[in-house]
Amino acid sequence: MTAIDESPATKLTVQEQEWVDRFMDDTTLFLGPDPEIMRDHSIAPRSDLEEIVLAEGVDRMQVERIRKRIAGALDEGYEMCEAQGAAPGAKWGDLTTAIYTAAGDVAYLSCHGVIAFSAILHHPIRYINKYWKNEPTVGVNPGDGFIHNDARFGNVHNTDQSMIMPIMRDGEIIAWVAATIHEGENGACEPGGMPSGSETPFDDGLRMSPFKIVEAGHLRRDLLTFLQHSVRDPKLQLADLKVKITAVRKIMERIDKVIDEVGVDTFVGALRTTVEDVDVEVRRRIGELPDGTYRFDQFMDSTLKENILIKIACKVTVKGDSMVVDLRGTGPEILNRAINSPLCSVKSMMMQAILAFWWPDLPRCTSAMSCIEIISDEGTWADASYDAPMGQSLQASFRGFSAFQALYSRMSFSTPHKYSNVVANWYNQINTFLWGGITQHGDMVGNLCADLNGMPGGAKPFRDGEDAVSPLFCAMADTAEQEVMEEEVPFMQLVSKRLVRDNMGFGKFNGGMGYEMIVAAEGTAQWGFMTVTSGSKFSSIYGMYGGYGCGAYPLAMVKGTNVYEHIRQDNKKFDLSIEKVMNERPFEDGRYMTYHMGLQFDIAKDGELYMISQGAGGGYGDPLERLPESVVKDAELGRITQHVAESIFAVRYDPEELPARCRGHAAGPSGGPPGALAAGQAVRRVLRRVRHHGAAEGPSLLRVVG
Amino acid sequence: MRVPMTEYLVIDLDTERWTCRVCSQDIGDAHDSYKKGTLVYDRDPREIHQPIIDPNRYEYTFSPDPTYCRILEYYCPGCGTQIETDYLPPGHPPTIDMLIDVAALRAQWEKSGLDAEEVFNYGPGDDAQKYTAHHKATGHIR
Ligand SMILES: [Zn+2]
């Protein structure tokens, strides 16, 4: 959109300006997202009450006691959502509960859950304050609750639905409590709420700006019906609305008790003190980092429909206690593809890096990023405009996380006091199956497998990363019990958690490994799968300090055959892996194919195989520094092939010796594994020498292996 | 004084040079990118992330596509240690990942009165202390 400045030549009088303002207010056609609110991630100025209370001084012990009780209440609310939530996301912990100041700043977040929400939910609350509080047809009253999901109004992405309720005293809002759950299904053009196939913003599903769905304690049936009518899973929509309302009310009950005990002023003072404490501490911590500029560029290989190359740029400048993040140089938005993200969602994932990996000891507040300046061009795919589809905005926002994770290691490496360990890049794609259709019970559903939570990561300067440990956005999220899911959906994971050999970010310390998933549907009137990730041609994460990143991940399919029939006839065929199925082609009548990981909803006939793998965490340090005994152990466990041991780690061993060690034979003379390593070490020395001798030949050096 | 800036690089504040943390090889001007003083190899990513499914039959094989992605490997010219890797499209210039304000770095350490190498550590946690101590004892980490 082009704005043309036609400011009047003459200045309006105060009276005239009032008339103009009133006219504009009375005749506003549509209240869309407010750029003033949406561009701003900083904490609000003190309210009059906060000013008065803080001027009088707060009792620090009292503040701490209040914080602890709030934390307890929020954790209880969190557990209620996790235990009772109907959405798969809720069951695995993809949710959060939080308390906000009257202006909407997050003052405290539940211990578990998705920290990213602490950078995001102030937007809808500011919107409610600005537009609905004094709007005669809406208003904010005790017992009211607002629902919201559209990321254009401030959200991680549109699958997440919030229930936001005010805490009020004497007609004034003194705080807000909210619960947010990754609900998944939202009526988008594909099931599961994050379509890779959306081509307009209207394909992204529900577009809930913040609106009041609970009025004076009552869930409005008319609006509920409208929402249920707009999604594939009306049961889910109702169940989880109730769950969130109940959880928020429970939290408010406990907080009401705190307020009754300490009084409104002390309570409001405690919230604001927490927010301001974190702001001060963040500035101090930035001051500890060496001044300089730090850059991390990432490249994405997919629109989720076709292969492309597009950049996401991130340059951080530290000077004293100021930090400026510059995203300029990031590629343009693509107005008919789903990969675009609003800037607020990218910021939320930067916050995820800050609070989970930079400074995990800080209370989760809006203020943890408040003082960091972020420069970005609107109309890029990490700062998408209103008209851009954003069904798979995670493609941009998760790379915001990766940039912050990678850069902090460089910024903080020299600092004598660290708040966390240096960590190589976490895997940053949600490699999992989204699914939808008609279940064996006749219900229409749409959602996804929890395997997206099996992201590997965590290689550090002193230890390997962990396999399939947790998603980057939620440390405590679970990969769930597939067998439980199978009670409710008409497909099985024929292979559920099998590590893919050599699927590893190699390094002195390896990143964690990812596992493969093979699914096939059966006994359903209609069913389909989709996948929504990039990184099939260009690795989606990189290594650290000489370590390597992850590989590239295919979607493999066998169509035109029913493997269940094959397995029923010959159960020896039930030994599946992507490698085995695709290379050996055991089902004669099948059509074997690979595809990138942006599969739009694809109808799955009975027994057709869909096969994907989780990625790998980035490796830390030069692989040639990896201890030979660690390399041999990886080979022994089947984590790497002998070929990788030699070609990447330059360790040669006698494979015949490995089973001997398994049977408990004594170690070789060096204390390492028996026999093999003398040769390996010689190879490693040769490698070093080749590198060294190459020096004279100029800047391009061939590293000859083996 | 030498300040550890990455796993394999220090900045020597006396000479204002990037220096290899492994072999003390001079890498280059600390006011500039250290990458200019390294040996660089333009690696076909299929050599590192090797295909798991048959590349003769399938387009997507677990290997990055070399027409999309190259790995630039940066080695210390003294000891051959792989200091850093960049994943970049073919022909894309190396990422200037660190430009340090050397004067500010010096002022910061002078103010602290500490020796940067002496106080260097990998951060908190029982985990870190245990593994770090073990690997230091065997000379596996610095
Ligand atoms: Zn060296």
Short mmCIF file of C-alpha atoms in Angstrom, two decimals, chain A residues 227-682:
data_model
loop_
_atom_site.label_atom_id
_atom_site.label_comp_id
_atom_site.label_asym_id
_atom_site.label_seq_id
_atom_site.Cartn_x
_atom_site.Cartn_y
_atom_site.Cartn_z
CA LEU A 227 -15.97 -20.69 15.49
CA GLN A 228 -17.00 -24.35 15.52
CA HIS A 229 -18.60 -23.87 12.14
CA SER A 230 -15.33 -22.45 10.80
CA VAL A 231 -13.03 -25.33 11.73
CA ARG A 232 -12.76 -29.04 10.97
CA ASP A 233 -12.85 -30.10 14.60
CA PRO A 234 -15.78 -28.44 16.42
CA LYS A 235 -15.34 -30.73 19.42
CA LEU A 236 -11.77 -29.54 19.90
CA GLN A 237 -12.78 -25.90 19.56
CA LEU A 238 -15.31 -26.21 22.38
CA ALA A 239 -13.30 -28.49 24.66
CA ASP A 240 -10.19 -26.36 24.73
CA LEU A 241 -12.05 -23.09 25.09
CA LYS A 242 -13.50 -24.56 28.27
CA VAL A 243 -10.10 -25.80 29.37
CA LYS A 244 -8.49 -22.40 28.92
CA ILE A 245 -11.33 -20.59 30.65
CA THR A 246 -11.16 -22.97 33.60
CA ALA A 247 -7.38 -22.69 33.88
CA VAL A 248 -7.38 -18.91 33.70
CA ARG A 249 -10.14 -18.73 36.31
CA LYS A 250 -8.19 -21.02 38.62
CA ILE A 251 -5.12 -18.81 38.28
CA MET A 252 -7.24 -15.71 38.91
CA GLU A 253 -8.74 -17.30 42.01
CA ARG A 254 -5.29 -17.73 43.50
CA ILE A 255 -4.16 -14.29 42.45
CA ASP A 256 -7.32 -12.76 43.91
CA LYS A 257 -6.27 -14.22 47.25
CA VAL A 258 -2.84 -12.64 46.91
CA ILE A 259 -4.39 -9.26 46.09
CA ASP A 260 -6.80 -9.54 49.01
CA GLU A 261 -3.84 -10.15 51.31
CA VAL A 262 -1.36 -7.56 50.07
CA GLY A 263 -3.62 -4.95 48.51
CA VAL A 264 -3.85 -3.67 44.96
CA ASP A 265 -0.95 -1.23 45.23
CA THR A 266 1.56 -3.77 46.47
CA PHE A 267 0.43 -6.30 43.89
CA VAL A 268 0.68 -3.84 41.00
CA GLY A 269 4.04 -2.68 42.34
CA ALA A 270 5.31 -6.26 42.42
CA LEU A 271 4.37 -6.91 38.78
CA ARG A 272 5.97 -3.69 37.57
CA THR A 273 9.07 -4.21 39.70
CA THR A 274 9.63 -7.59 38.05
CA VAL A 275 9.26 -6.09 34.60
CA GLU A 276 11.64 -3.23 35.38
CA ASP A 277 14.18 -5.42 37.18
CA VAL A 278 14.53 -7.58 34.12
CA ASP A 279 14.90 -4.52 31.89
CA VAL A 280 17.74 -3.18 34.04
CA GLU A 281 19.45 -6.56 34.22
CA VAL A 282 19.27 -7.12 30.46
CA ARG A 283 21.00 -3.79 29.82
CA ARG A 284 23.70 -4.75 32.32
CA ARG A 285 24.24 -8.10 30.62
CA ILE A 286 24.48 -6.57 27.17
CA GLY A 287 27.17 -4.29 28.65
CA GLU A 288 29.25 -7.38 29.45
CA LEU A 289 29.47 -8.42 25.79
CA PRO A 290 32.39 -7.22 23.68
CA ASP A 291 31.53 -4.32 21.39
CA GLY A 292 31.41 -5.28 17.74
CA THR A 293 29.20 -6.45 14.92
CA TYR A 294 28.18 -10.06 14.54
CA ARG A 295 26.49 -11.47 11.48
CA PHE A 296 24.63 -14.67 10.70
CA ASP A 297 23.00 -15.23 7.30
CA GLN A 298 20.68 -18.13 6.62
CA PHE A 299 19.36 -19.51 3.38
CA MET A 300 16.08 -21.25 2.79
CA ASP A 301 15.52 -23.55 -0.13
CA SER A 302 11.76 -23.80 -0.47
CA THR A 303 8.47 -21.94 -0.75
CA LEU A 304 7.02 -25.28 0.39
CA LYS A 305 5.68 -25.60 -3.15
CA GLU A 306 8.83 -25.19 -5.19
CA ASN A 307 12.57 -24.99 -4.68
CA ILE A 308 14.04 -21.49 -4.33
CA LEU A 309 16.86 -19.78 -2.47
CA ILE A 310 15.95 -16.93 -0.16
CA LYS A 311 18.02 -15.26 2.53
CA ILE A 312 17.31 -14.19 6.06
CA ALA A 313 19.96 -11.75 7.25
CA CYS A 314 20.77 -10.86 10.82
CA LYS A 315 23.45 -8.45 12.00
CA VAL A 316 23.79 -7.61 15.67
CA THR A 317 25.74 -4.56 16.80
CA VAL A 318 26.77 -4.32 20.44
CA LYS A 319 28.01 -1.04 21.83
CA GLY A 320 28.13 -0.55 25.56
CA ASP A 321 24.75 -1.55 26.94
CA SER A 322 22.95 -1.15 23.63
CA MET A 323 22.17 -3.90 21.16
CA VAL A 324 20.81 -3.30 17.67
CA VAL A 325 19.52 -6.17 15.56
CA ASP A 326 19.39 -5.42 11.85
CA LEU A 327 17.39 -7.75 9.61
CA ARG A 328 17.81 -5.72 6.45
CA GLY A 329 19.03 -7.74 3.52
CA THR A 330 16.37 -10.37 4.19
CA GLY A 331 14.57 -11.53 1.05
CA PRO A 332 11.20 -10.19 -0.09
CA GLU A 333 7.87 -11.58 1.02
CA ILE A 334 6.19 -13.89 -1.45
CA LEU A 335 2.56 -12.90 -1.69
CA ASN A 336 1.20 -16.25 -2.82
CA ARG A 337 3.23 -18.56 -0.58
CA ALA A 338 2.90 -19.58 3.07
CA ILE A 339 6.44 -18.96 4.35
CA ASN A 340 6.05 -15.30 5.31
CA SER A 341 6.03 -14.25 8.92
CA PRO A 342 4.95 -11.07 10.63
CA LEU A 343 7.86 -9.41 12.41
CA CYS A 344 6.26 -9.97 15.82
CA SER A 345 6.44 -13.76 15.35
CA VAL A 346 10.12 -13.56 14.40
CA LYS A 347 10.73 -11.44 17.49
CA SER A 348 8.92 -13.99 19.62
CA MET A 349 11.41 -16.65 18.53
CA MET A 350 14.31 -14.31 19.22
CA MET A 351 12.84 -14.00 22.68
CA GLN A 352 12.75 -17.79 22.85
CA ALA A 353 16.51 -17.83 22.26
CA ILE A 354 17.10 -15.10 24.83
CA LEU A 355 15.07 -16.63 27.62
CA ALA A 356 15.77 -20.30 26.96
CA PHE A 357 19.40 -20.15 25.81
CA TRP A 358 21.03 -16.78 26.61
CA TRP A 359 19.67 -15.94 30.03
CA PRO A 360 17.48 -18.81 31.20
CA ASP A 361 17.73 -17.55 34.78
CA LEU A 362 15.68 -14.40 34.10
CA PRO A 363 11.95 -14.21 34.83
CA ARG A 364 10.11 -14.47 31.52
CA CYS A 365 9.08 -10.89 30.90
CA THR A 366 8.36 -8.68 27.92
CA SER A 367 11.30 -6.62 29.17
CA ALA A 368 13.87 -9.32 28.33
CA MET A 369 13.98 -7.90 24.79
CA SER A 370 12.52 -4.48 25.48
CA CYS A 371 15.76 -2.50 25.19
CA ILE A 372 17.02 -4.33 22.10
CA GLU A 373 16.43 -2.27 18.98
CA ILE A 374 15.28 -4.24 15.94
CA ILE A 375 15.57 -2.76 12.45
CA SER A 376 13.66 -4.45 9.68
CA ASP A 377 12.16 -3.69 6.29
CA GLU A 378 8.43 -4.32 6.12
CA GLY A 379 7.57 -6.39 3.07
CA THR A 380 10.33 -8.96 3.62
CA TRP A 381 9.49 -12.57 4.35
CA ALA A 382 10.52 -12.08 8.00
CA ASP A 383 8.49 -8.88 8.28
CA ALA A 384 5.50 -9.60 6.11
CA SER A 385 2.80 -7.12 5.30
CA TYR A 386 -0.88 -7.49 6.08
CA ASP A 387 -1.69 -9.06 2.71
CA ALA A 388 0.85 -11.89 2.88
CA PRO A 389 -0.21 -15.46 3.65
CA MET A 390 1.63 -16.78 6.71
CA GLY A 391 0.43 -20.34 7.24
CA GLN A 392 4.00 -21.58 7.67
CA SER A 393 5.46 -18.47 9.29
CA LEU A 394 7.67 -20.76 11.38
CA GLN A 395 9.92 -20.93 8.33
CA ALA A 396 10.98 -17.37 9.00
CA SER A 397 10.46 -17.10 12.74
CA PHE A 398 12.48 -20.21 13.67
CA ARG A 399 15.38 -18.79 11.72
CA GLY A 400 15.12 -15.73 13.96
CA PHE A 401 15.75 -18.16 16.79
CA SER A 402 18.70 -19.78 15.01
CA ALA A 403 20.32 -16.42 14.30
CA PHE A 404 20.08 -15.45 17.95
CA GLN A 405 21.33 -18.81 19.14
CA ALA A 406 24.35 -18.79 16.83
CA LEU A 407 25.25 -15.16 17.41
CA TYR A 408 25.09 -15.30 21.17
CA SER A 409 27.82 -17.88 21.23
CA ARG A 410 30.11 -15.48 19.38
CA MET A 411 29.07 -12.48 21.46
CA SER A 412 29.43 -14.22 24.79
CA PHE A 413 32.39 -16.54 24.20
CA SER A 414 34.97 -14.32 25.92
CA THR A 415 32.84 -13.25 28.87
CA PRO A 416 34.13 -14.52 32.21
CA HIS A 417 30.66 -14.80 33.70
CA LYS A 418 28.30 -16.87 31.60
CA TYR A 419 24.60 -17.45 32.26
CA SER A 420 24.41 -20.51 30.05
CA ASN A 421 26.69 -22.82 28.10
CA VAL A 422 27.73 -22.16 24.56
CA VAL A 423 25.40 -24.33 22.44
CA ALA A 424 25.68 -25.22 18.75
CA ASN A 425 22.60 -24.75 16.63
CA TRP A 426 19.47 -26.67 17.46
CA TYR A 427 17.60 -28.27 14.57
CA ASN A 428 14.99 -25.73 13.45
CA GLN A 429 12.38 -27.52 11.32
CA ILE A 430 9.17 -29.16 12.48
CA ASN A 431 9.70 -32.40 10.61
CA THR A 432 6.49 -34.22 11.34
CA PHE A 433 3.30 -35.37 9.66
CA LEU A 434 0.24 -33.19 9.65
CA TRP A 435 -2.86 -35.18 8.94
CA GLY A 436 -6.55 -34.93 8.46
CA GLY A 437 -9.64 -36.75 7.32
CA ILE A 438 -12.24 -39.11 8.73
CA THR A 439 -11.26 -41.32 11.63
CA GLN A 440 -12.17 -44.95 12.32
CA HIS A 441 -14.82 -43.49 14.65
CA GLY A 442 -16.36 -41.40 11.89
CA ASP A 443 -15.10 -38.05 13.21
CA MET A 444 -13.67 -35.34 11.00
CA VAL A 445 -10.29 -34.27 12.41
CA GLY A 446 -7.12 -32.44 11.46
CA ASN A 447 -3.91 -32.09 13.42
CA LEU A 448 -0.34 -33.32 13.63
CA CYS A 449 2.06 -35.86 15.13
CA ALA A 450 4.09 -34.81 18.16
CA ASP A 451 7.29 -35.83 16.42
CA LEU A 452 7.96 -32.22 15.63
CA ASN A 453 9.00 -32.09 19.28
CA GLY A 454 11.80 -34.54 18.58
CA MET A 455 14.25 -31.89 17.42
CA PRO A 456 17.83 -32.79 18.24
CA GLY A 457 20.34 -30.26 19.48
CA GLY A 458 22.64 -29.21 22.24
CA ALA A 459 26.23 -29.93 21.16
CA LYS A 460 28.43 -27.99 23.58
CA PRO A 461 32.18 -27.33 23.85
CA PHE A 462 32.50 -30.28 26.20
CA ARG A 463 29.83 -32.81 25.25
CA ASP A 464 27.71 -34.18 22.42
CA GLY A 465 24.20 -32.95 21.77
CA GLU A 466 21.15 -35.05 22.49
CA ASP A 467 19.07 -37.08 20.09
CA ALA A 468 15.48 -35.94 19.54
CA VAL A 469 15.62 -33.96 22.77
CA SER A 470 13.01 -31.21 22.49
CA PRO A 471 11.72 -28.56 20.13
CA LEU A 472 13.66 -25.31 20.18
CA PHE A 473 10.53 -23.52 21.34
CA CYS A 474 9.65 -25.65 24.35
CA ALA A 475 12.23 -27.42 26.49
CA MET A 476 9.72 -29.63 28.28
CA ALA A 477 7.57 -30.68 25.32
CA ASP A 478 6.98 -34.37 24.89
CA THR A 479 6.95 -36.50 21.75
CA ALA A 480 3.90 -38.32 23.11
CA GLU A 481 2.81 -41.91 22.83
CA GLN A 482 2.08 -42.77 19.25
CA GLU A 483 0.17 -45.86 20.38
CA VAL A 484 -2.28 -43.67 22.29
CA MET A 485 -2.81 -41.54 19.20
CA GLU A 486 -3.48 -44.62 17.12
CA GLU A 487 -6.63 -45.23 19.16
CA GLU A 488 -8.02 -42.05 17.67
CA VAL A 489 -6.61 -41.83 14.14
CA PRO A 490 -6.68 -44.32 11.25
CA PHE A 491 -2.97 -44.58 10.61
CA MET A 492 0.00 -46.25 12.22
CA GLN A 493 3.58 -45.21 12.56
CA LEU A 494 5.11 -48.41 11.21
CA VAL A 495 8.46 -46.96 12.19
CA SER A 496 8.23 -44.49 14.99
CA LYS A 497 11.54 -43.66 16.60
CA ARG A 498 14.41 -45.22 14.69
CA LEU A 499 17.61 -43.18 14.37
CA VAL A 500 18.85 -42.67 10.84
CA ARG A 501 22.49 -43.68 10.64
CA ASP A 502 24.89 -40.84 9.70
CA ASN A 503 22.10 -38.27 10.20
CA MET A 504 24.24 -36.13 12.43
CA GLY A 505 25.87 -32.70 12.63
CA PHE A 506 29.47 -33.84 12.76
CA GLY A 507 31.92 -32.12 15.06
CA LYS A 508 34.41 -32.50 17.84
CA PHE A 509 31.19 -32.90 19.73
CA ASN A 510 28.34 -34.12 17.56
CA GLY A 511 24.91 -32.54 17.48
CA GLY A 512 22.12 -34.90 18.48
CA MET A 513 20.57 -37.23 15.93
CA GLY A 514 17.09 -37.37 14.50
CA TYR A 515 14.84 -40.35 13.98
CA GLU A 516 12.71 -41.47 11.11
CA MET A 517 8.96 -41.88 10.93
CA ILE A 518 7.10 -44.11 8.50
CA VAL A 519 3.32 -43.85 8.40
CA ALA A 520 0.54 -45.53 6.49
CA ALA A 521 -3.23 -45.12 6.81
CA GLU A 522 -5.80 -47.90 6.71
CA GLY A 523 -9.54 -48.34 7.12
CA THR A 524 -10.69 -44.79 6.54
CA ALA A 525 -13.13 -43.22 4.13
CA GLN A 526 -10.68 -40.44 3.45
CA TRP A 527 -7.31 -39.56 4.87
CA GLY A 528 -4.28 -37.52 3.94
CA PHE A 529 -0.88 -36.37 5.11
CA MET A 530 1.21 -33.29 4.61
CA THR A 531 4.64 -31.98 5.61
CA VAL A 532 5.53 -28.36 6.02
CA THR A 533 9.28 -27.88 6.21
CA SER A 534 12.25 -26.71 4.19
CA GLY A 535 15.82 -27.96 4.08
CA SER A 536 15.62 -30.67 1.42
CA LYS A 537 18.27 -29.05 -0.79
CA PHE A 538 20.03 -26.59 1.52
CA SER A 539 20.80 -27.60 5.11
CA SER A 540 18.55 -25.69 7.45
CA ILE A 541 21.05 -25.40 10.29
CA TYR A 542 24.79 -24.93 10.37
CA GLY A 543 27.55 -26.07 12.69
CA MET A 544 29.60 -24.06 15.12
CA TYR A 545 33.35 -23.37 15.21
CA GLY A 546 34.31 -25.92 12.61
CA GLY A 547 31.47 -28.32 13.25
CA TYR A 548 29.06 -29.18 10.45
CA GLY A 549 25.33 -28.55 10.24
CA CYS A 550 22.58 -31.01 9.44
CA GLY A 551 22.07 -32.76 6.14
CA ALA A 552 19.11 -32.24 3.82
CA TYR A 553 15.89 -34.14 4.32
CA PRO A 554 13.73 -35.89 1.77
CA LEU A 555 10.13 -36.92 1.90
CA ALA A 556 10.07 -40.46 0.56
CA MET A 557 6.88 -42.19 -0.56
CA VAL A 558 5.80 -45.57 -1.80
CA LYS A 559 2.49 -45.26 -3.61
CA GLY A 560 0.34 -47.72 -5.49
CA THR A 561 0.80 -50.57 -3.05
CA ASN A 562 -0.71 -51.61 0.28
CA VAL A 563 2.15 -52.52 2.59
CA TYR A 564 -0.27 -53.82 5.20
CA GLU A 565 -1.26 -56.54 2.72
CA HIS A 566 2.39 -57.33 2.03
CA ILE A 567 3.18 -57.56 5.73
CA ARG A 568 0.16 -59.77 6.38
CA GLN A 569 1.36 -62.17 3.73
CA ASP A 570 5.01 -62.08 4.76
CA ASN A 571 5.84 -60.58 8.13
CA LYS A 572 9.55 -60.57 7.35
CA LYS A 573 8.81 -57.54 5.23
CA PHE A 574 8.06 -55.66 8.42
CA ASP A 575 11.62 -54.46 8.91
CA LEU A 576 11.43 -51.00 7.54
CA SER A 577 13.67 -48.00 7.27
CA ILE A 578 13.80 -45.25 4.67
CA GLU A 579 17.21 -46.49 3.60
CA LYS A 580 16.05 -50.08 3.24
CA VAL A 581 12.71 -49.40 1.60
CA MET A 582 14.01 -46.89 -0.92
CA ASN A 583 17.22 -48.72 -1.81
CA GLU A 584 15.93 -52.30 -1.76
CA ARG A 585 12.36 -51.64 -2.94
CA PRO A 586 10.82 -54.67 -1.22
CA PHE A 587 7.24 -54.02 -2.44
CA GLU A 588 7.31 -55.00 -6.11
CA ASP A 589 4.13 -53.21 -7.14
CA GLY A 590 5.02 -49.94 -5.42
CA ARG A 591 6.04 -46.65 -7.02
CA TYR A 592 9.04 -45.22 -5.16
CA MET A 593 9.60 -41.49 -5.13
CA THR A 594 11.18 -38.64 -3.23
CA TYR A 595 9.93 -35.13 -2.82
CA HIS A 596 10.93 -32.00 -0.93
CA MET A 597 9.45 -31.56 2.52
CA GLY A 598 6.72 -29.15 1.49
CA LEU A 599 4.00 -31.64 0.68
CA GLN A 600 0.56 -30.14 0.41
CA PHE A 601 -2.29 -32.25 1.73
CA ASP A 602 -1.92 -35.53 -0.11
CA ILE A 603 -4.62 -38.21 -0.20
CA ALA A 604 -3.23 -41.42 1.28
CA LYS A 605 -4.71 -44.68 0.06
CA ASP A 606 -4.63 -47.70 2.38
CA GLY A 607 -1.12 -48.89 3.03
CA GLU A 608 0.81 -46.26 1.07
CA LEU A 609 4.04 -45.33 2.83
CA TYR A 610 5.08 -41.79 3.75
CA MET A 611 8.57 -41.58 5.20
CA ILE A 612 10.44 -38.66 6.75
CA SER A 613 13.24 -38.10 9.20
CA GLN A 614 13.87 -35.61 11.94
CA GLY A 615 16.92 -33.45 11.29
CA ALA A 616 20.14 -33.25 13.27
CA GLY A 617 21.63 -30.74 15.67
CA GLY A 618 24.69 -28.80 14.57
CA GLY A 619 28.11 -30.10 15.55
CA TYR A 620 30.59 -28.20 17.71
CA GLY A 621 34.28 -27.91 16.79
CA ASP A 622 36.54 -29.56 14.22
CA PRO A 623 35.52 -33.22 13.66
CA LEU A 624 39.22 -34.13 13.48
CA GLU A 625 39.46 -33.22 17.16
CA ARG A 626 36.86 -35.81 18.10
CA LEU A 627 38.38 -38.53 20.26
CA PRO A 628 38.96 -41.67 18.17
CA GLU A 629 37.33 -43.79 20.88
CA SER A 630 34.18 -41.64 20.61
CA VAL A 631 34.15 -42.18 16.84
CA VAL A 632 34.52 -45.94 17.25
CA LYS A 633 31.81 -45.98 19.86
CA ASP A 634 29.44 -44.19 17.46
CA ALA A 635 30.27 -46.80 14.82
CA GLU A 636 29.79 -49.60 17.30
CA LEU A 637 26.33 -48.30 18.20
CA GLY A 638 25.43 -48.06 14.53
CA ARG A 639 25.12 -44.29 14.72
CA ILE A 640 27.65 -43.77 11.94
CA THR A 641 28.94 -45.93 9.13
CA GLN A 642 32.55 -46.98 8.80
CA HIS A 643 32.70 -44.75 5.76
CA VAL A 644 31.76 -41.67 7.80
CA ALA A 645 34.22 -42.65 10.53
CA GLU A 646 36.97 -42.56 7.95
CA SER A 647 35.90 -39.76 5.64
CA ILE A 648 34.69 -37.26 8.22
CA PHE A 649 36.55 -38.19 11.39
CA ALA A 650 39.62 -39.78 9.81
CA VAL A 651 39.41 -42.77 12.10
CA ARG A 652 40.12 -46.18 10.64
CA TYR A 653 39.19 -49.29 12.58
CA ASP A 654 38.76 -52.96 11.99
CA PRO A 655 35.03 -53.64 12.00
CA GLU A 656 35.70 -57.24 13.01
CA GLU A 657 36.90 -55.93 16.36
CA LEU A 658 33.67 -54.14 17.22
CA PRO A 659 31.56 -57.14 18.21
CA ALA A 660 34.46 -58.36 20.35
CA ARG A 661 34.25 -55.19 22.37
CA CYS A 662 30.52 -55.60 22.67
CA ARG A 663 31.10 -58.98 24.28
CA GLY A 664 33.14 -57.24 26.97
CA HIS A 665 36.69 -58.01 25.87
CA ALA A 666 39.42 -55.91 27.37
CA ALA A 667 40.30 -52.64 25.75
CA GLY A 668 43.40 -52.21 23.62
CA PRO A 669 46.76 -51.13 24.99
CA SER A 670 46.03 -47.42 24.79
CA GLY A 671 42.93 -47.81 26.94
CA GLY A 672 40.82 -47.14 23.89
CA PRO A 673 39.05 -49.73 21.80
CA PRO A 674 41.15 -52.71 20.76
CA GLY A 675 43.30 -53.04 17.76
CA ALA A 676 42.23 -50.57 15.28
CA LEU A 677 43.23 -47.12 16.16
CA ALA A 678 46.90 -46.88 15.40
CA ALA A 679 46.07 -46.76 11.72
CA GLY A 680 43.31 -44.24 12.34
CA GLN A 681 45.59 -41.89 14.16
CA ALA A 682 48.10 -42.10 11.34
#
